[in-house]
Amino acid sequence: MSSKNGVPFRQKLVGAWNYGAKCPYAMDADSATIHETDNDASANNEVSYMIGNTDQVSYHVAIDENEAVQGIPFNRNTWNAGDGGSGHGNRKSISFEICRNYNQSQGTNITGTQLEQYKKAKANAIKVIAQIMLEQGIPANTSTVKSHYDRSGKNCPSKMRNDGQWIAFRDAVIKEYNRLKGGGSSSSGGMKPNPKPLKDGKIGDTVKVYNALYRDSLGAVKSTAKRGKQGKIKRIVGNSKKYLVEDWGWAHPNDIQLVKRASSGSTSKPSNSKTKTVTIDKLNVYTSQSLSSPIVKTASGYRILKKGTKVKVTATANNGQSVHGSKNWSEVDGWGWVPSVYLK
Ligand SMILES: [Zn+2]
């Protein structure tokens, strides 16, 4: 089980089929937007509901008294803030829903067990929001930690606002961020912060490992064995440790520095990604353009596509390992690479 600053954390990400409704735009966030759900659902149920319907309503992470659950990748936008199609909250912020405030927006008071659940959810949220802002390279301050109300005037987070607690909550997130940044359990592990984190890395870029690499993109199993070594970025995903360096491990932007940009031409993003269909019974998705590279891991095993699966080609390369005479490879759904000959 992964965790964020001591709070259990897991992903239950929306399928690519529903990106159009939930997170149509790529995003490089510079702030956070904070909400309360105004109901009694758990974080798990809240996210299941959100990713399973096609309403244009979405958020990145829900937090309850037990855990935090992520429903949308941090590099995609969400429709959370009510500030319009190009609003800052909707297009440039990571959005958080704090669960279990019950029906506070209609003035219902909560006591006893319900109040305890809410208080714990709120305490967990302070830890999780601070940690995610740190990991995503977003400084926490009064200009970046915003409420739904700040974005568009809705009475949300409603219980905090009704209780006069929003400013105290915001300041607690900033204080926790500063504590983490000052040493705590930050990803720099006591080292001097990387002066040149790589925020805009591309596949094929040569990078130097400044600090640690991780076995998976959620940050499991940290290793500093490759510190100082140079290698190439093989894959980029939406998690906090977003860059796969060679087959060594996954790096946060703070863990690597750019040495040399990829030469253009070998890998390209299609101007509009094409939907294709898998033509063989089982198609492994690889971490790079080679049959000997690792197969992409998922929460429950390996990413292997069945015949007939529809995928979006998110990048192409023309210099991969030759398969049936073709060196063309396709990146599918932003996950990893398959020989293009197995798609039609
Ligand atoms: Zn809200």
mmCIF file of C-alpha atoms and ligand atoms in Angstrom:
data_model
loop_
_atom_site.group_PDB
_atom_site.id
_atom_site.type_symbol
_atom_site.label_atom_id
_atom_site.label_comp_id
_atom_site.label_asym_id
_atom_site.label_seq_id
_atom_site.Cartn_x
_atom_site.Cartn_y
_atom_site.Cartn_z
ATOM 1 C CA MET A 1 0.000 0.000 0.000
ATOM 2 C CA SER A 2 1.316 3.352 -1.022
ATOM 3 C CA SER A 3 0.894 6.348 1.246
ATOM 4 C CA LYS A 4 1.138 10.125 1.210
ATOM 5 C CA ASN A 5 2.715 11.604 4.311
ATOM 6 C CA GLY A 6 1.427 8.726 6.448
ATOM 7 C CA VAL A 7 -2.068 8.554 4.929
ATOM 8 C CA PRO A 8 -2.846 5.413 2.865
ATOM 9 C CA PHE A 9 -3.097 6.397 -0.794
ATOM 10 C CA ARG A 10 -4.209 4.553 -3.885
ATOM 11 C CA GLN A 11 -5.199 5.212 -7.436
ATOM 12 C CA LYS A 12 -8.503 4.315 -9.019
ATOM 13 C CA LEU A 13 -7.954 6.195 -12.245
ATOM 14 C CA VAL A 14 -10.617 7.051 -14.781
ATOM 15 C CA GLY A 15 -10.416 4.985 -17.959
ATOM 16 C CA ALA A 16 -9.126 6.684 -21.090
ATOM 17 C CA TRP A 17 -12.622 6.145 -22.568
ATOM 18 C CA ASN A 18 -13.947 8.774 -20.175
ATOM 19 C CA TYR A 19 -11.202 11.414 -20.545
ATOM 20 C CA GLY A 20 -13.479 13.420 -22.832
ATOM 21 C CA ALA A 21 -15.976 14.050 -20.034
ATOM 22 C CA LYS A 22 -13.666 14.097 -17.029
ATOM 23 C CA CYS A 23 -10.223 15.419 -17.991
ATOM 24 C CA PRO A 24 -10.016 16.409 -21.656
ATOM 25 C CA TYR A 25 -6.988 18.710 -21.342
ATOM 26 C CA ALA A 26 -3.350 18.139 -20.456
ATOM 27 C CA MET A 27 -2.408 20.224 -17.416
ATOM 28 C CA ASP A 28 0.671 21.585 -15.673
ATOM 29 C CA ALA A 29 -0.830 22.593 -12.329
ATOM 30 C CA ASP A 30 0.373 25.604 -10.342
ATOM 31 C CA SER A 31 -2.099 25.512 -7.434
ATOM 32 C CA ALA A 32 -4.698 23.512 -5.480
ATOM 33 C CA THR A 33 -8.483 23.815 -5.157
ATOM 34 C CA ILE A 34 -10.179 22.436 -2.053
ATOM 35 C CA HIS A 35 -13.739 21.197 -1.634
ATOM 36 C CA GLU A 36 -15.998 19.286 0.718
ATOM 37 C CA THR A 37 -18.370 16.698 -0.749
ATOM 38 C CA ASP A 38 -21.528 17.746 1.127
ATOM 39 C CA ASN A 39 -22.451 14.090 1.620
ATOM 40 C CA ASP A 40 -21.603 11.030 3.735
ATOM 41 C CA ALA A 41 -19.838 8.883 1.093
ATOM 42 C CA SER A 42 -16.372 7.368 1.590
ATOM 43 C CA ALA A 43 -13.478 8.478 -0.627
ATOM 44 C CA ASN A 44 -13.642 5.138 -2.436
ATOM 45 C CA ASN A 45 -17.351 5.460 -3.233
ATOM 46 C CA GLU A 46 -16.998 9.093 -4.159
ATOM 47 C CA VAL A 47 -14.262 8.311 -6.716
ATOM 48 C CA SER A 48 -16.032 5.201 -8.071
ATOM 49 C CA TYR A 49 -19.095 7.284 -8.767
ATOM 50 C CA MET A 50 -17.115 10.135 -10.319
ATOM 51 C CA ILE A 51 -15.047 8.029 -12.742
ATOM 52 C CA GLY A 52 -18.018 5.854 -13.712
ATOM 53 C CA ASN A 53 -20.425 8.491 -14.960
ATOM 54 C CA THR A 54 -20.072 10.816 -17.927
ATOM 55 C CA ASP A 55 -21.019 14.102 -16.248
ATOM 56 C CA GLN A 56 -18.521 16.893 -16.749
ATOM 57 C CA VAL A 57 -17.784 16.919 -13.030
ATOM 58 C CA SER A 58 -14.442 15.689 -11.749
ATOM 59 C CA TYR A 59 -11.629 16.155 -9.218
ATOM 60 C CA HIS A 60 -8.246 14.579 -8.650
ATOM 61 C CA VAL A 61 -8.279 13.179 -5.106
ATOM 62 C CA ALA A 62 -10.920 12.375 -2.459
ATOM 63 C CA ILE A 63 -9.872 12.030 1.174
ATOM 64 C CA ASP A 64 -11.782 10.422 4.049
ATOM 65 C CA GLU A 65 -10.943 9.307 7.589
ATOM 66 C CA ASN A 66 -9.089 6.219 6.316
ATOM 67 C CA GLU A 67 -7.419 6.977 3.008
ATOM 68 C CA ALA A 68 -6.935 9.171 -0.040
ATOM 69 C CA VAL A 69 -8.052 7.933 -3.476
ATOM 70 C CA GLN A 70 -6.924 9.481 -6.760
ATOM 71 C CA GLY A 71 -9.370 9.358 -9.689
ATOM 72 C CA ILE A 72 -7.736 11.629 -12.305
ATOM 73 C CA PRO A 73 -4.036 11.803 -13.295
ATOM 74 C CA PHE A 74 -2.309 14.964 -12.028
ATOM 75 C CA ASN A 75 -1.295 15.913 -15.564
ATOM 76 C CA ARG A 76 -4.929 16.145 -16.740
ATOM 77 C CA ASN A 77 -7.421 18.907 -15.893
ATOM 78 C CA THR A 78 -10.623 18.422 -13.869
ATOM 79 C CA TRP A 79 -14.017 20.103 -13.945
ATOM 80 C CA ASN A 80 -14.138 21.032 -10.273
ATOM 81 C CA ALA A 81 -14.064 24.765 -9.739
ATOM 82 C CA GLY A 82 -17.039 26.219 -11.568
ATOM 83 C CA ASP A 83 -14.799 28.866 -13.127
ATOM 84 C CA GLY A 84 -15.387 27.991 -16.761
ATOM 85 C CA GLY A 85 -13.701 26.195 -19.623
ATOM 86 C CA SER A 86 -10.501 28.153 -19.286
ATOM 87 C CA GLY A 87 -10.755 28.962 -15.557
ATOM 88 C CA HIS A 88 -7.664 28.732 -13.408
ATOM 89 C CA GLY A 89 -9.283 26.267 -10.992
ATOM 90 C CA ASN A 90 -10.469 23.995 -13.772
ATOM 91 C CA ARG A 91 -7.339 24.137 -15.931
ATOM 92 C CA LYS A 92 -4.344 24.792 -13.646
ATOM 93 C CA SER A 93 -5.146 23.302 -10.232
ATOM 94 C CA ILE A 94 -5.083 19.939 -8.518
ATOM 95 C CA SER A 95 -8.504 19.455 -6.934
ATOM 96 C CA PHE A 96 -9.249 17.796 -3.590
ATOM 97 C CA GLU A 97 -12.556 16.652 -2.109
ATOM 98 C CA ILE A 98 -12.722 16.236 1.673
ATOM 99 C CA CYS A 99 -15.360 13.609 2.475
ATOM 100 C CA ARG A 100 -17.895 13.182 5.300
ATOM 101 C CA ASN A 101 -19.009 16.758 5.932
ATOM 102 C CA TYR A 102 -22.491 15.343 5.377
ATOM 103 C CA ASN A 103 -25.163 17.810 4.330
ATOM 104 C CA GLN A 104 -23.427 20.863 5.705
ATOM 105 C CA SER A 105 -24.348 23.058 2.778
ATOM 106 C CA GLN A 106 -27.973 22.869 3.933
ATOM 107 C CA GLY A 107 -26.988 23.653 7.480
ATOM 108 C CA THR A 108 -27.303 20.140 8.938
ATOM 109 C CA ASN A 109 -25.081 19.859 11.967
ATOM 110 C CA ILE A 110 -23.066 16.714 12.670
ATOM 111 C CA THR A 111 -22.038 15.269 16.010
ATOM 112 C CA GLY A 112 -20.569 12.138 17.566
ATOM 113 C CA THR A 113 -19.128 9.502 15.215
ATOM 114 C CA GLN A 114 -19.958 11.519 12.141
ATOM 115 C CA LEU A 115 -18.100 14.536 13.478
ATOM 116 C CA GLU A 116 -15.107 12.354 14.382
ATOM 117 C CA GLN A 117 -14.994 10.941 10.835
ATOM 118 C CA TYR A 118 -15.064 14.432 9.382
ATOM 119 C CA LYS A 119 -12.344 15.726 11.699
ATOM 120 C CA LYS A 120 -10.085 12.803 10.769
ATOM 121 C CA ALA A 121 -10.778 13.308 7.058
ATOM 122 C CA LYS A 122 -9.834 16.959 7.404
ATOM 123 C CA ALA A 123 -6.629 16.128 9.301
ATOM 124 C CA ASN A 124 -5.723 13.556 6.615
ATOM 125 C CA ALA A 125 -6.404 16.153 3.927
ATOM 126 C CA ILE A 126 -3.876 18.586 5.421
ATOM 127 C CA LYS A 127 -1.175 15.891 5.207
ATOM 128 C CA VAL A 128 -2.109 14.631 1.741
ATOM 129 C CA ILE A 129 -2.546 18.028 0.077
ATOM 130 C CA ALA A 130 0.800 19.285 1.450
ATOM 131 C CA GLN A 131 2.613 16.135 0.285
ATOM 132 C CA ILE A 132 1.077 16.145 -3.195
ATOM 133 C CA MET A 133 1.869 19.838 -3.687
ATOM 134 C CA LEU A 134 5.472 19.141 -2.686
ATOM 135 C CA GLU A 135 5.725 16.145 -5.022
ATOM 136 C CA GLN A 136 4.204 18.067 -7.910
ATOM 137 C CA GLY A 137 6.579 21.002 -7.436
ATOM 138 C CA ILE A 138 3.832 23.450 -6.433
ATOM 139 C CA PRO A 139 4.813 25.793 -3.562
ATOM 140 C CA ALA A 140 2.036 26.055 -0.957
ATOM 141 C CA ASN A 141 1.166 29.639 -0.051
ATOM 142 C CA THR A 142 -1.880 31.898 0.208
ATOM 143 C CA SER A 143 -1.903 32.377 -3.594
ATOM 144 C CA THR A 144 -1.799 28.654 -4.398
ATOM 145 C CA VAL A 145 -3.984 26.981 -1.733
ATOM 146 C CA LYS A 146 -7.482 28.004 -2.834
ATOM 147 C CA SER A 147 -11.053 27.061 -1.952
ATOM 148 C CA HIS A 148 -13.867 26.413 -4.405
ATOM 149 C CA TYR A 149 -15.304 29.682 -3.041
ATOM 150 C CA ASP A 150 -12.099 31.530 -4.039
ATOM 151 C CA ARG A 151 -12.451 30.203 -7.584
ATOM 152 C CA SER A 152 -16.111 30.895 -8.302
ATOM 153 C CA GLY A 153 -17.998 31.978 -5.198
ATOM 154 C CA LYS A 154 -19.693 28.676 -4.292
ATOM 155 C CA ASN A 155 -20.105 28.063 -0.551
ATOM 156 C CA CYS A 156 -17.510 25.257 -0.553
ATOM 157 C CA PRO A 157 -15.845 23.760 1.467
ATOM 158 C CA SER A 158 -19.153 24.421 3.182
ATOM 159 C CA LYS A 159 -18.547 23.129 6.708
ATOM 160 C CA MET A 160 -15.207 24.873 7.061
ATOM 161 C CA ARG A 161 -16.709 28.074 5.749
ATOM 162 C CA ASN A 162 -19.807 27.839 7.957
ATOM 163 C CA ASP A 163 -17.578 27.150 10.968
ATOM 164 C CA GLY A 164 -15.158 29.965 10.099
ATOM 165 C CA GLN A 165 -12.344 27.435 9.701
ATOM 166 C CA TRP A 166 -11.200 27.858 6.089
ATOM 167 C CA ILE A 167 -8.312 30.235 6.769
ATOM 168 C CA ALA A 168 -7.061 28.010 9.591
ATOM 169 C CA PHE A 169 -7.235 24.986 7.288
ATOM 170 C CA ARG A 170 -5.441 26.755 4.445
ATOM 171 C CA ASP A 171 -2.697 27.912 6.796
ATOM 172 C CA ALA A 172 -2.349 24.381 8.223
ATOM 173 C CA VAL A 173 -1.725 23.037 4.695
ATOM 174 C CA ILE A 174 0.937 25.722 4.116
ATOM 175 C CA LYS A 175 2.561 24.986 7.475
ATOM 176 C CA GLU A 176 2.610 21.241 6.784
ATOM 177 C CA TYR A 177 4.094 21.864 3.319
ATOM 178 C CA ASN A 178 6.858 23.962 4.867
ATOM 179 C CA ARG A 179 7.524 21.279 7.467
ATOM 180 C CA LEU A 180 7.863 18.609 4.760
ATOM 181 C CA LYS A 181 10.019 20.826 2.580
ATOM 182 C CA GLY A 182 12.256 21.588 5.520
ATOM 183 C CA GLY A 183 13.385 17.994 5.803
ATOM 184 C CA GLY A 184 10.561 15.831 7.164
ATOM 185 C CA SER A 185 9.651 13.040 4.811
ATOM 186 C CA SER A 186 10.284 14.943 1.585
ATOM 187 C CA SER A 187 11.462 13.074 -1.468
ATOM 188 C CA SER A 188 14.856 14.758 -1.290
ATOM 189 C CA GLY A 189 15.669 12.584 1.709
ATOM 190 C CA GLY A 190 17.814 15.137 3.492
ATOM 191 C CA MET A 191 19.835 16.122 0.408
ATOM 192 C CA LYS A 192 20.123 19.693 -0.773
ATOM 193 C CA PRO A 193 17.076 20.324 -3.008
ATOM 194 C CA ASN A 194 17.759 19.734 -6.693
ATOM 195 C CA PRO A 195 18.448 23.236 -8.105
ATOM 196 C CA LYS A 196 17.309 22.182 -11.595
ATOM 197 C CA PRO A 197 14.352 19.754 -11.396
ATOM 198 C CA LEU A 198 13.158 18.478 -14.779
ATOM 199 C CA LYS A 199 9.526 19.541 -15.128
ATOM 200 C CA ASP A 200 9.169 19.235 -18.920
ATOM 201 C CA GLY A 201 11.156 16.088 -19.745
ATOM 202 C CA LYS A 202 10.484 14.246 -22.998
ATOM 203 C CA ILE A 203 10.975 10.630 -23.993
ATOM 204 C CA GLY A 204 14.545 10.212 -25.226
ATOM 205 C CA ASP A 205 16.011 13.075 -23.144
ATOM 206 C CA THR A 206 19.335 12.231 -21.507
ATOM 207 C CA VAL A 207 19.173 12.926 -17.771
ATOM 208 C CA LYS A 208 21.405 12.660 -14.743
ATOM 209 C CA VAL A 209 20.043 10.984 -11.628
ATOM 210 C CA TYR A 210 20.345 13.665 -8.932
ATOM 211 C CA ASN A 211 18.909 11.674 -6.073
ATOM 212 C CA ALA A 212 16.807 8.506 -5.956
ATOM 213 C CA LEU A 213 14.847 6.280 -8.317
ATOM 214 C CA TYR A 214 11.803 4.210 -7.378
ATOM 215 C CA ARG A 215 10.616 0.772 -8.439
ATOM 216 C CA ASP A 216 7.239 2.087 -9.527
ATOM 217 C CA SER A 217 5.788 5.445 -10.470
ATOM 218 C CA LEU A 218 3.875 5.714 -7.172
ATOM 219 C CA GLY A 219 7.125 5.771 -5.247
ATOM 220 C CA ALA A 220 7.540 2.216 -3.925
ATOM 221 C CA VAL A 221 11.081 1.034 -3.033
ATOM 222 C CA LYS A 222 13.481 3.970 -3.183
ATOM 223 C CA SER A 223 17.059 3.394 -4.328
ATOM 224 C CA THR A 224 20.003 5.773 -4.624
ATOM 225 C CA ALA A 225 22.184 3.207 -6.450
ATOM 226 C CA LYS A 226 22.085 5.162 -9.741
ATOM 227 C CA ARG A 227 22.794 8.588 -8.224
ATOM 228 C CA GLY A 228 25.096 10.568 -10.556
ATOM 229 C CA LYS A 229 24.562 8.196 -13.513
ATOM 230 C CA GLN A 230 23.263 9.360 -16.895
ATOM 231 C CA GLY A 231 20.509 7.601 -18.828
ATOM 232 C CA LYS A 232 17.568 8.263 -21.124
ATOM 233 C CA ILE A 233 13.892 8.841 -20.297
ATOM 234 C CA LYS A 234 11.954 5.855 -21.650
ATOM 235 C CA ARG A 235 8.440 6.580 -20.492
ATOM 236 C CA ILE A 236 6.390 9.360 -18.872
ATOM 237 C CA VAL A 237 3.192 8.822 -16.863
ATOM 238 C CA GLY A 238 0.852 10.956 -14.748
ATOM 239 C CA ASN A 239 2.033 9.787 -11.324
ATOM 240 C CA SER A 240 4.379 11.685 -9.016
ATOM 241 C CA LYS A 241 7.457 9.651 -10.046
ATOM 242 C CA LYS A 242 6.640 10.360 -13.643
ATOM 243 C CA TYR A 243 9.824 9.535 -15.556
ATOM 244 C CA LEU A 244 11.128 6.016 -16.235
ATOM 245 C CA VAL A 245 14.924 6.303 -16.636
ATOM 246 C CA GLU A 246 16.317 3.406 -18.730
ATOM 247 C CA ASP A 247 14.992 0.289 -16.967
ATOM 248 C CA TRP A 248 16.544 1.492 -13.708
ATOM 249 C CA GLY A 249 13.479 2.989 -12.059
ATOM 250 C CA TRP A 250 11.107 5.930 -11.814
ATOM 251 C CA ALA A 251 12.069 9.514 -11.022
ATOM 252 C CA HIS A 252 10.248 12.527 -9.646
ATOM 253 C CA PRO A 253 11.146 15.788 -11.472
ATOM 254 C CA ASN A 254 13.217 16.646 -8.365
ATOM 255 C CA ASP A 255 15.215 13.417 -8.737
ATOM 256 C CA ILE A 256 16.778 14.128 -12.137
ATOM 257 C CA GLN A 257 18.406 16.898 -14.163
ATOM 258 C CA LEU A 258 18.461 17.422 -17.912
ATOM 259 C CA VAL A 259 21.781 16.662 -19.632
ATOM 260 C CA LYS A 260 20.712 16.686 -23.271
ATOM 261 C CA ARG A 261 17.404 17.014 -25.091
ATOM 262 C CA ALA A 262 16.259 14.118 -27.280
ATOM 263 C CA SER A 263 17.078 14.708 -30.930
ATOM 264 C CA SER A 264 13.829 15.431 -32.667
ATOM 265 C CA GLY A 265 12.446 13.046 -35.261
ATOM 266 C CA SER A 266 12.835 9.701 -33.527
ATOM 267 C CA THR A 267 9.695 10.044 -31.416
ATOM 268 C CA SER A 268 6.740 12.228 -32.235
ATOM 269 C CA LYS A 269 3.379 13.077 -30.781
ATOM 270 C CA PRO A 270 0.616 12.751 -33.347
ATOM 271 C CA SER A 271 -1.184 16.073 -33.714
ATOM 272 C CA ASN A 272 -4.436 14.386 -32.796
ATOM 273 C CA SER A 273 -4.180 10.937 -31.242
ATOM 274 C CA LYS A 274 -5.688 8.164 -33.345
ATOM 275 C CA THR A 275 -7.833 5.326 -32.043
ATOM 276 C CA LYS A 276 -6.612 1.892 -33.156
ATOM 277 C CA THR A 277 -7.621 -1.722 -32.502
ATOM 278 C CA VAL A 278 -5.436 -4.557 -31.182
ATOM 279 C CA THR A 279 -5.179 -7.362 -33.772
ATOM 280 C CA ILE A 280 -3.536 -10.219 -31.822
ATOM 281 C CA ASP A 281 -4.886 -12.284 -28.907
ATOM 282 C CA LYS A 282 -2.532 -10.873 -26.268
ATOM 283 C CA LEU A 283 -0.479 -7.753 -26.817
ATOM 284 C CA ASN A 284 2.119 -6.843 -24.184
ATOM 285 C CA VAL A 285 2.643 -3.137 -23.527
ATOM 286 C CA TYR A 286 6.378 -2.484 -23.093
ATOM 287 C CA THR A 287 8.155 0.326 -21.234
ATOM 288 C CA SER A 288 10.196 1.186 -24.345
ATOM 289 C CA GLN A 289 10.333 0.336 -28.039
ATOM 290 C CA SER A 290 11.848 -3.117 -27.545
ATOM 291 C CA LEU A 291 10.465 -6.637 -26.919
ATOM 292 C CA SER A 292 13.186 -7.132 -24.317
ATOM 293 C CA SER A 293 12.185 -4.087 -22.239
ATOM 294 C CA PRO A 294 9.986 -4.666 -19.158
ATOM 295 C CA ILE A 295 6.226 -5.024 -19.607
ATOM 296 C CA VAL A 296 4.309 -2.129 -18.071
ATOM 297 C CA LYS A 297 3.026 -3.007 -14.606
ATOM 298 C CA THR A 298 -0.471 -2.219 -13.352
ATOM 299 C CA ALA A 299 -1.912 -2.354 -9.850
ATOM 300 C CA SER A 300 -2.874 -6.020 -10.348
ATOM 301 C CA GLY A 301 -0.203 -7.415 -12.705
ATOM 302 C CA TYR A 302 0.958 -6.546 -16.199
ATOM 303 C CA ARG A 303 -0.578 -4.441 -18.918
ATOM 304 C CA ILE A 304 -1.562 -6.935 -21.611
ATOM 305 C CA LEU A 305 -4.205 -5.955 -24.149
ATOM 306 C CA LYS A 306 -6.740 -8.385 -25.587
ATOM 307 C CA LYS A 307 -7.643 -8.657 -29.249
ATOM 308 C CA GLY A 308 -10.217 -6.027 -30.201
ATOM 309 C CA THR A 309 -9.210 -3.556 -27.469
ATOM 310 C CA LYS A 310 -9.448 0.041 -28.674
ATOM 311 C CA VAL A 311 -6.427 2.181 -27.798
ATOM 312 C CA LYS A 312 -5.397 5.768 -28.397
ATOM 313 C CA VAL A 313 -1.987 6.175 -30.008
ATOM 314 C CA THR A 314 -0.371 8.953 -27.959
ATOM 315 C CA ALA A 315 3.080 8.924 -29.636
ATOM 316 C CA THR A 316 4.916 7.051 -32.378
ATOM 317 C CA ALA A 317 8.542 6.066 -32.986
ATOM 318 C CA ASN A 318 10.224 4.833 -36.153
ATOM 319 C CA ASN A 319 13.453 3.456 -34.702
ATOM 320 C CA GLY A 320 12.313 0.671 -32.368
ATOM 321 C CA GLN A 321 13.230 -3.009 -32.410
ATOM 322 C CA SER A 322 12.224 -4.558 -35.715
ATOM 323 C CA VAL A 323 9.058 -6.691 -35.439
ATOM 324 C CA HIS A 324 7.856 -8.455 -38.602
ATOM 325 C CA GLY A 325 10.152 -6.178 -40.562
ATOM 326 C CA SER A 326 8.845 -2.917 -39.100
ATOM 327 C CA LYS A 327 10.636 -0.609 -36.667
ATOM 328 C CA ASN A 328 7.462 1.420 -36.066
ATOM 329 C CA TRP A 329 6.193 1.414 -32.489
ATOM 330 C CA SER A 330 3.162 3.126 -30.974
ATOM 331 C CA GLU A 331 2.666 4.468 -27.473
ATOM 332 C CA VAL A 332 -0.869 3.496 -26.384
ATOM 333 C CA ASP A 333 -3.031 5.512 -23.978
ATOM 334 C CA GLY A 334 0.132 7.122 -22.597
ATOM 335 C CA TRP A 335 0.983 3.823 -20.887
ATOM 336 C CA GLY A 336 3.796 2.287 -22.885
ATOM 337 C CA TRP A 337 4.815 0.907 -26.242
ATOM 338 C CA VAL A 338 3.625 -1.788 -28.651
ATOM 339 C CA PRO A 339 4.857 -2.751 -32.143
ATOM 340 C CA SER A 340 2.632 -0.822 -34.557
ATOM 341 C CA VAL A 341 2.168 -3.938 -36.723
ATOM 342 C CA TYR A 342 -0.225 -5.315 -34.080
ATOM 343 C CA LEU A 343 -2.603 -2.359 -34.381
ATOM 344 C CA LYS A 344 -4.968 -1.503 -37.172
HETATM 345 ZN ZN ZN B 1 -16.593 22.472 -4.171
#
